[in-house]
GROMACS .gro file of C-alpha atoms in nm:
model
  245
    1UNK     CA    1  -0.123  -3.375   4.368
    2UNK     CA    2  -0.013  -3.639   4.116
    3UNK     CA    3  -0.200  -3.854   3.873
    4UNK     CA    4  -0.194  -4.017   3.533
    5UNK     CA    5  -0.396  -4.018   3.214
    6UNK     CA    6  -0.426  -4.339   3.017
    7UNK     CA    7  -0.529  -4.341   2.650
    8UNK     CA    8  -0.575  -4.665   2.462
    9UNK     CA    9  -0.727  -4.778   2.133
   10UNK     CA   10  -1.081  -4.755   2.264
   11UNK     CA   11  -1.048  -4.377   2.302
   12UNK     CA   12  -0.956  -4.318   1.939
   13UNK     CA   13  -1.207  -4.169   1.699
   14UNK     CA   14  -1.203  -4.167   1.319
   15UNK     CA   15  -1.361  -3.936   1.065
   16UNK     CA   16  -1.340  -3.942   0.687
   17UNK     CA   17  -1.380  -3.563   0.666
   18UNK     CA   18  -1.061  -3.398   0.538
   19UNK     CA   19  -0.899  -3.137   0.763
   20UNK     CA   20  -0.875  -2.791   0.615
   21UNK     CA   21  -0.670  -2.504   0.744
   22UNK     CA   22  -0.892  -2.215   0.844
   23UNK     CA   23  -0.803  -1.899   0.655
   24UNK     CA   24  -0.933  -1.545   0.683
   25UNK     CA   25  -1.174  -1.447   0.405
   26UNK     CA   26  -1.098  -1.145   0.185
   27UNK     CA   27  -0.733  -1.142   0.288
   28UNK     CA   28  -0.441  -1.077   0.054
   29UNK     CA   29  -0.084  -1.144   0.170
   30UNK     CA   30   0.200  -0.987  -0.027
   31UNK     CA   31   0.561  -1.090   0.024
   32UNK     CA   32   0.861  -0.906  -0.120
   33UNK     CA   33   1.169  -1.126  -0.158
   34UNK     CA   34   1.526  -1.080  -0.274
   35UNK     CA   35   1.862  -1.041  -0.110
   36UNK     CA   36   1.898  -1.162   0.247
   37UNK     CA   37   1.552  -1.080   0.378
   38UNK     CA   38   1.186  -1.088   0.285
   39UNK     CA   39   0.903  -0.868   0.407
   40UNK     CA   40   0.526  -0.913   0.414
   41UNK     CA   41   0.222  -0.690   0.422
   42UNK     CA   42  -0.149  -0.774   0.443
   43UNK     CA   43  -0.463  -0.616   0.293
   44UNK     CA   44  -0.802  -0.733   0.418
   45UNK     CA   45  -1.166  -0.639   0.366
   46UNK     CA   46  -1.337  -0.608   0.705
   47UNK     CA   47  -1.676  -0.465   0.803
   48UNK     CA   48  -1.672  -0.161   1.027
   49UNK     CA   49  -1.335  -0.035   0.906
   50UNK     CA   50  -1.252   0.282   0.714
   51UNK     CA   51  -0.995   0.373   0.444
   52UNK     CA   52  -0.808   0.563   0.718
   53UNK     CA   53  -0.604   0.419   1.006
   54UNK     CA   54  -0.824   0.215   1.242
   55UNK     CA   55  -0.651   0.139   1.571
   56UNK     CA   56  -0.872  -0.164   1.638
   57UNK     CA   57  -0.791  -0.343   1.313
   58UNK     CA   58  -0.488  -0.193   1.136
   59UNK     CA   59  -0.122  -0.234   1.234
   60UNK     CA   60   0.152   0.025   1.191
   61UNK     CA   61   0.457  -0.065   0.989
   62UNK     CA   62   0.765  -0.074   1.213
   63UNK     CA   63   1.030   0.047   0.972
   64UNK     CA   64   1.390  -0.074   0.958
   65UNK     CA   65   1.622   0.138   0.746
   66UNK     CA   66   1.875  -0.146   0.723
   67UNK     CA   67   1.651  -0.372   0.512
   68UNK     CA   68   1.405  -0.345   0.225
   69UNK     CA   69   1.058  -0.254   0.349
   70UNK     CA   70   0.714  -0.340   0.209
   71UNK     CA   71   0.402  -0.165   0.336
   72UNK     CA   72   0.071  -0.016   0.229
   73UNK     CA   73  -0.061   0.333   0.295
   74UNK     CA   74  -0.397   0.425   0.440
   75UNK     CA   75  -0.598   0.719   0.303
   76UNK     CA   76  -0.434   0.943   0.567
   77UNK     CA   77  -0.087   0.820   0.452
   78UNK     CA   78  -0.027   0.607   0.762
   79UNK     CA   79   0.226   0.335   0.679
   80UNK     CA   80   0.074  -0.004   0.756
   81UNK     CA   81   0.181  -0.366   0.790
   82UNK     CA   82  -0.184  -0.476   0.813
   83UNK     CA   83  -0.439  -0.266   0.629
   84UNK     CA   84  -0.808  -0.345   0.686
   85UNK     CA   85  -1.042  -0.160   0.451
   86UNK     CA   86  -1.421  -0.168   0.405
   87UNK     CA   87  -1.402  -0.308   0.052
   88UNK     CA   88  -1.352  -0.213  -0.313
   89UNK     CA   89  -1.640   0.034  -0.323
   90UNK     CA   90  -1.468   0.279  -0.086
   91UNK     CA   91  -1.107   0.173  -0.146
   92UNK     CA   92  -1.068   0.042  -0.503
   93UNK     CA   93  -0.691   0.107  -0.504
   94UNK     CA   94  -0.447   0.055  -0.216
   95UNK     CA   95  -0.100   0.215  -0.252
   96UNK     CA   96   0.177  -0.043  -0.206
   97UNK     CA   97   0.519   0.097  -0.122
   98UNK     CA   98   0.857  -0.075  -0.139
   99UNK     CA   99   1.178   0.089  -0.019
  100UNK     CA  100   1.510  -0.057  -0.131
  101UNK     CA  101   1.845  -0.029   0.047
  102UNK     CA  102   2.039  -0.239  -0.208
  103UNK     CA  103   1.991  -0.241  -0.585
  104UNK     CA  104   1.886  -0.575  -0.730
  105UNK     CA  105   1.614  -0.797  -0.870
  106UNK     CA  106   1.318  -0.863  -0.643
  107UNK     CA  107   0.982  -1.036  -0.652
  108UNK     CA  108   0.636  -0.974  -0.513
  109UNK     CA  109   0.445  -1.294  -0.435
  110UNK     CA  110   0.079  -1.290  -0.334
  111UNK     CA  111  -0.148  -1.545  -0.170
  112UNK     CA  112  -0.514  -1.536  -0.076
  113UNK     CA  113  -0.669  -1.414  -0.400
  114UNK     CA  114  -0.904  -1.714  -0.382
  115UNK     CA  115  -1.040  -1.583  -0.051
  116UNK     CA  116  -1.213  -1.292  -0.230
  117UNK     CA  117  -1.540  -1.308  -0.421
  118UNK     CA  118  -1.468  -1.465  -0.763
  119UNK     CA  119  -1.613  -1.155  -0.929
  120UNK     CA  120  -1.360  -0.924  -0.762
  121UNK     CA  121  -1.042  -0.879  -0.969
  122UNK     CA  122  -0.717  -0.845  -0.773
  123UNK     CA  123  -0.460  -0.657  -0.982
  124UNK     CA  124  -0.103  -0.543  -0.922
  125UNK     CA  125  -0.013  -0.205  -1.074
  126UNK     CA  126   0.349  -0.111  -1.138
  127UNK     CA  127   0.326   0.266  -1.185
  128UNK     CA  128   0.691   0.298  -1.286
  129UNK     CA  129   0.675   0.036  -1.560
  130UNK     CA  130   0.318   0.129  -1.663
  131UNK     CA  131   0.221  -0.236  -1.620
  132UNK     CA  132  -0.065  -0.431  -1.463
  133UNK     CA  133  -0.087  -0.797  -1.370
  134UNK     CA  134  -0.387  -1.012  -1.279
  135UNK     CA  135  -0.279  -1.169  -0.950
  136UNK     CA  136  -0.539  -1.445  -0.972
  137UNK     CA  137  -0.365  -1.576  -1.285
  138UNK     CA  138  -0.006  -1.478  -1.205
  139UNK     CA  139   0.057  -1.437  -0.830
  140UNK     CA  140   0.429  -1.354  -0.866
  141UNK     CA  141   0.589  -1.046  -1.020
  142UNK     CA  142   0.963  -0.985  -1.070
  143UNK     CA  143   1.119  -0.641  -1.105
  144UNK     CA  144   1.443  -0.452  -1.061
  145UNK     CA  145   1.482  -0.167  -0.817
  146UNK     CA  146   1.761   0.062  -0.705
  147UNK     CA  147   1.853   0.229  -0.381
  148UNK     CA  148   1.684   0.567  -0.365
  149UNK     CA  149   1.398   0.476  -0.602
  150UNK     CA  150   1.058   0.627  -0.528
  151UNK     CA  151   0.887   0.398  -0.276
  152UNK     CA  152   0.544   0.481  -0.415
  153UNK     CA  153   0.581   0.244  -0.708
  154UNK     CA  154   0.305  -0.016  -0.675
  155UNK     CA  155  -0.064  -0.039  -0.599
  156UNK     CA  156  -0.322  -0.315  -0.556
  157UNK     CA  157  -0.647  -0.254  -0.745
  158UNK     CA  158  -0.969  -0.433  -0.658
  159UNK     CA  159  -1.268  -0.441  -0.888
  160UNK     CA  160  -1.127  -0.362  -1.232
  161UNK     CA  161  -0.900  -0.516  -1.491
  162UNK     CA  162  -0.948  -0.270  -1.776
  163UNK     CA  163  -0.914   0.086  -1.646
  164UNK     CA  164  -0.607   0.281  -1.752
  165UNK     CA  165  -0.331   0.321  -1.495
  166UNK     CA  166  -0.378   0.697  -1.516
  167UNK     CA  167  -0.735   0.652  -1.394
  168UNK     CA  168  -0.598   0.537  -1.062
  169UNK     CA  169  -0.316   0.776  -0.980
  170UNK     CA  170  -0.187   0.997  -1.265
  171UNK     CA  171  -0.001   1.201  -1.004
  172UNK     CA  172   0.077   1.074  -0.655
  173UNK     CA  173   0.108   1.314  -0.364
  174UNK     CA  174   0.211   1.198  -0.020
  175UNK     CA  175   0.384   1.326   0.293
  176UNK     CA  176   0.591   1.162   0.563
  177UNK     CA  177   0.536   1.456   0.801
  178UNK     CA  178   0.859   1.636   0.707
  179UNK     CA  179   0.858   1.637   0.328
  180UNK     CA  180   0.599   1.646   0.053
  181UNK     CA  181   0.662   1.416  -0.244
  182UNK     CA  182   0.504   1.446  -0.587
  183UNK     CA  183   0.535   1.145  -0.820
  184UNK     CA  184   0.454   1.253  -1.175
  185UNK     CA  185   0.534   0.963  -1.412
  186UNK     CA  186   0.405   1.142  -1.724
  187UNK     CA  187   0.614   1.451  -1.638
  188UNK     CA  188   0.305   1.668  -1.673
  189UNK     CA  189   0.352   2.038  -1.606
  190UNK     CA  190   0.114   2.200  -1.361
  191UNK     CA  191   0.067   2.389  -1.037
  192UNK     CA  192   0.115   2.230  -0.696
  193UNK     CA  193  -0.059   2.400  -0.405
  194UNK     CA  194  -0.106   2.331  -0.035
  195UNK     CA  195  -0.413   2.479   0.130
  196UNK     CA  196  -0.520   2.485   0.491
  197UNK     CA  197  -0.873   2.374   0.576
  198UNK     CA  198  -1.003   2.729   0.532
  199UNK     CA  199  -0.885   2.722   0.168
  200UNK     CA  200  -0.593   2.961   0.216
  201UNK     CA  201  -0.296   2.886  -0.012
  202UNK     CA  202   0.013   2.843   0.206
  203UNK     CA  203   0.246   2.681  -0.048
  204UNK     CA  204   0.264   2.705  -0.425
  205UNK     CA  205   0.507   2.567  -0.683
  206UNK     CA  206   0.508   2.540  -1.061
  207UNK     CA  207   0.603   2.188  -1.174
  208UNK     CA  208   0.767   2.169  -1.517
  209UNK     CA  209   0.849   1.833  -1.673
  210UNK     CA  210   0.976   1.655  -1.365
  211UNK     CA  211   0.876   1.299  -1.271
  212UNK     CA  212   0.979   1.326  -0.905
  213UNK     CA  213   0.968   1.627  -0.677
  214UNK     CA  214   1.036   1.653  -0.305
  215UNK     CA  215   0.975   1.962  -0.095
  216UNK     CA  216   1.066   2.019   0.271
  217UNK     CA  217   0.767   2.110   0.488
  218UNK     CA  218   0.780   2.373   0.759
  219UNK     CA  219   0.408   2.374   0.835
  220UNK     CA  220   0.247   2.374   1.175
  221UNK     CA  221   0.096   2.040   1.283
  222UNK     CA  222  -0.248   1.992   1.132
  223UNK     CA  223  -0.444   1.874   0.830
  224UNK     CA  224  -0.387   2.026   0.486
  225UNK     CA  225  -0.498   1.967   0.128
  226UNK     CA  226  -0.233   1.926  -0.142
  227UNK     CA  227  -0.349   1.981  -0.501
  228UNK     CA  228  -0.188   1.936  -0.841
  229UNK     CA  229  -0.359   2.069  -1.155
  230UNK     CA  230  -0.240   2.078  -1.514
  231UNK     CA  231  -0.276   1.910  -1.856
  232UNK     CA  232  -0.620   1.775  -1.773
  233UNK     CA  233  -0.506   1.635  -1.436
  234UNK     CA  234  -0.663   1.748  -1.111
  235UNK     CA  235  -0.554   1.553  -0.804
  236UNK     CA  236  -0.619   1.638  -0.439
  237UNK     CA  237  -0.472   1.464  -0.136
  238UNK     CA  238  -0.520   1.520   0.236
  239UNK     CA  239  -0.191   1.535   0.423
  240UNK     CA  240  -0.133   1.534   0.796
  241UNK     CA  241   0.161   1.719   0.952
  242UNK     CA  242   0.272   1.608   1.297
  243UNK     CA  243   0.555   1.708   1.529
  244UNK     CA  244   0.766   1.914   1.291
  245UNK     CA  245   1.083   2.010   1.482
   0.00000   0.00000   0.00000
């Protein structure tokens, strides 16, 4: 079957309405640049989602140890390329991780801040430099980083411009399934514990004046609670152990 379609001037239509690109509301795109490659991650408010990994809306980060990697972490520490959360009431701060394979100067560039409610601040926190930046006013941030630096350096805060950095994460605790990491920028001394869900203490370590601590985990697969307490700080974090060989 063959045929032809003829279009002439009589089929043209005109409209004075400008064409606008459709964008997703409440969507923040963050791009890390520097060196040979760039990497992007996305945070979005979406109804029906949770602060944890949602397989219908979130996307895992597919890591490449040969290039710098940018990703966020869900409340269960899942590493994400796309992180959909219910909103600032349940998730006011989203951890933003950046791993570096080559030392250098890099930049974080954001877009989409205008897609959020004008009354919702969108703030970048640099936990290492003890610095915050209003991304609505300044969407780009430059920094230096070195190979082997703690990946848990940044966070995106929604809903506040004035709270102290320590109000968000004075001590960060996270696990990749094989090691437990404690990021303690103020070098506060205290007690680190891991409890099972029955409350039994199965790991305990005194932390004295160290900003970074890493401990190998030999726990059975399951859900545990890691706690750090000391010098007025009391932080708890759920960790999930899977497939420890």
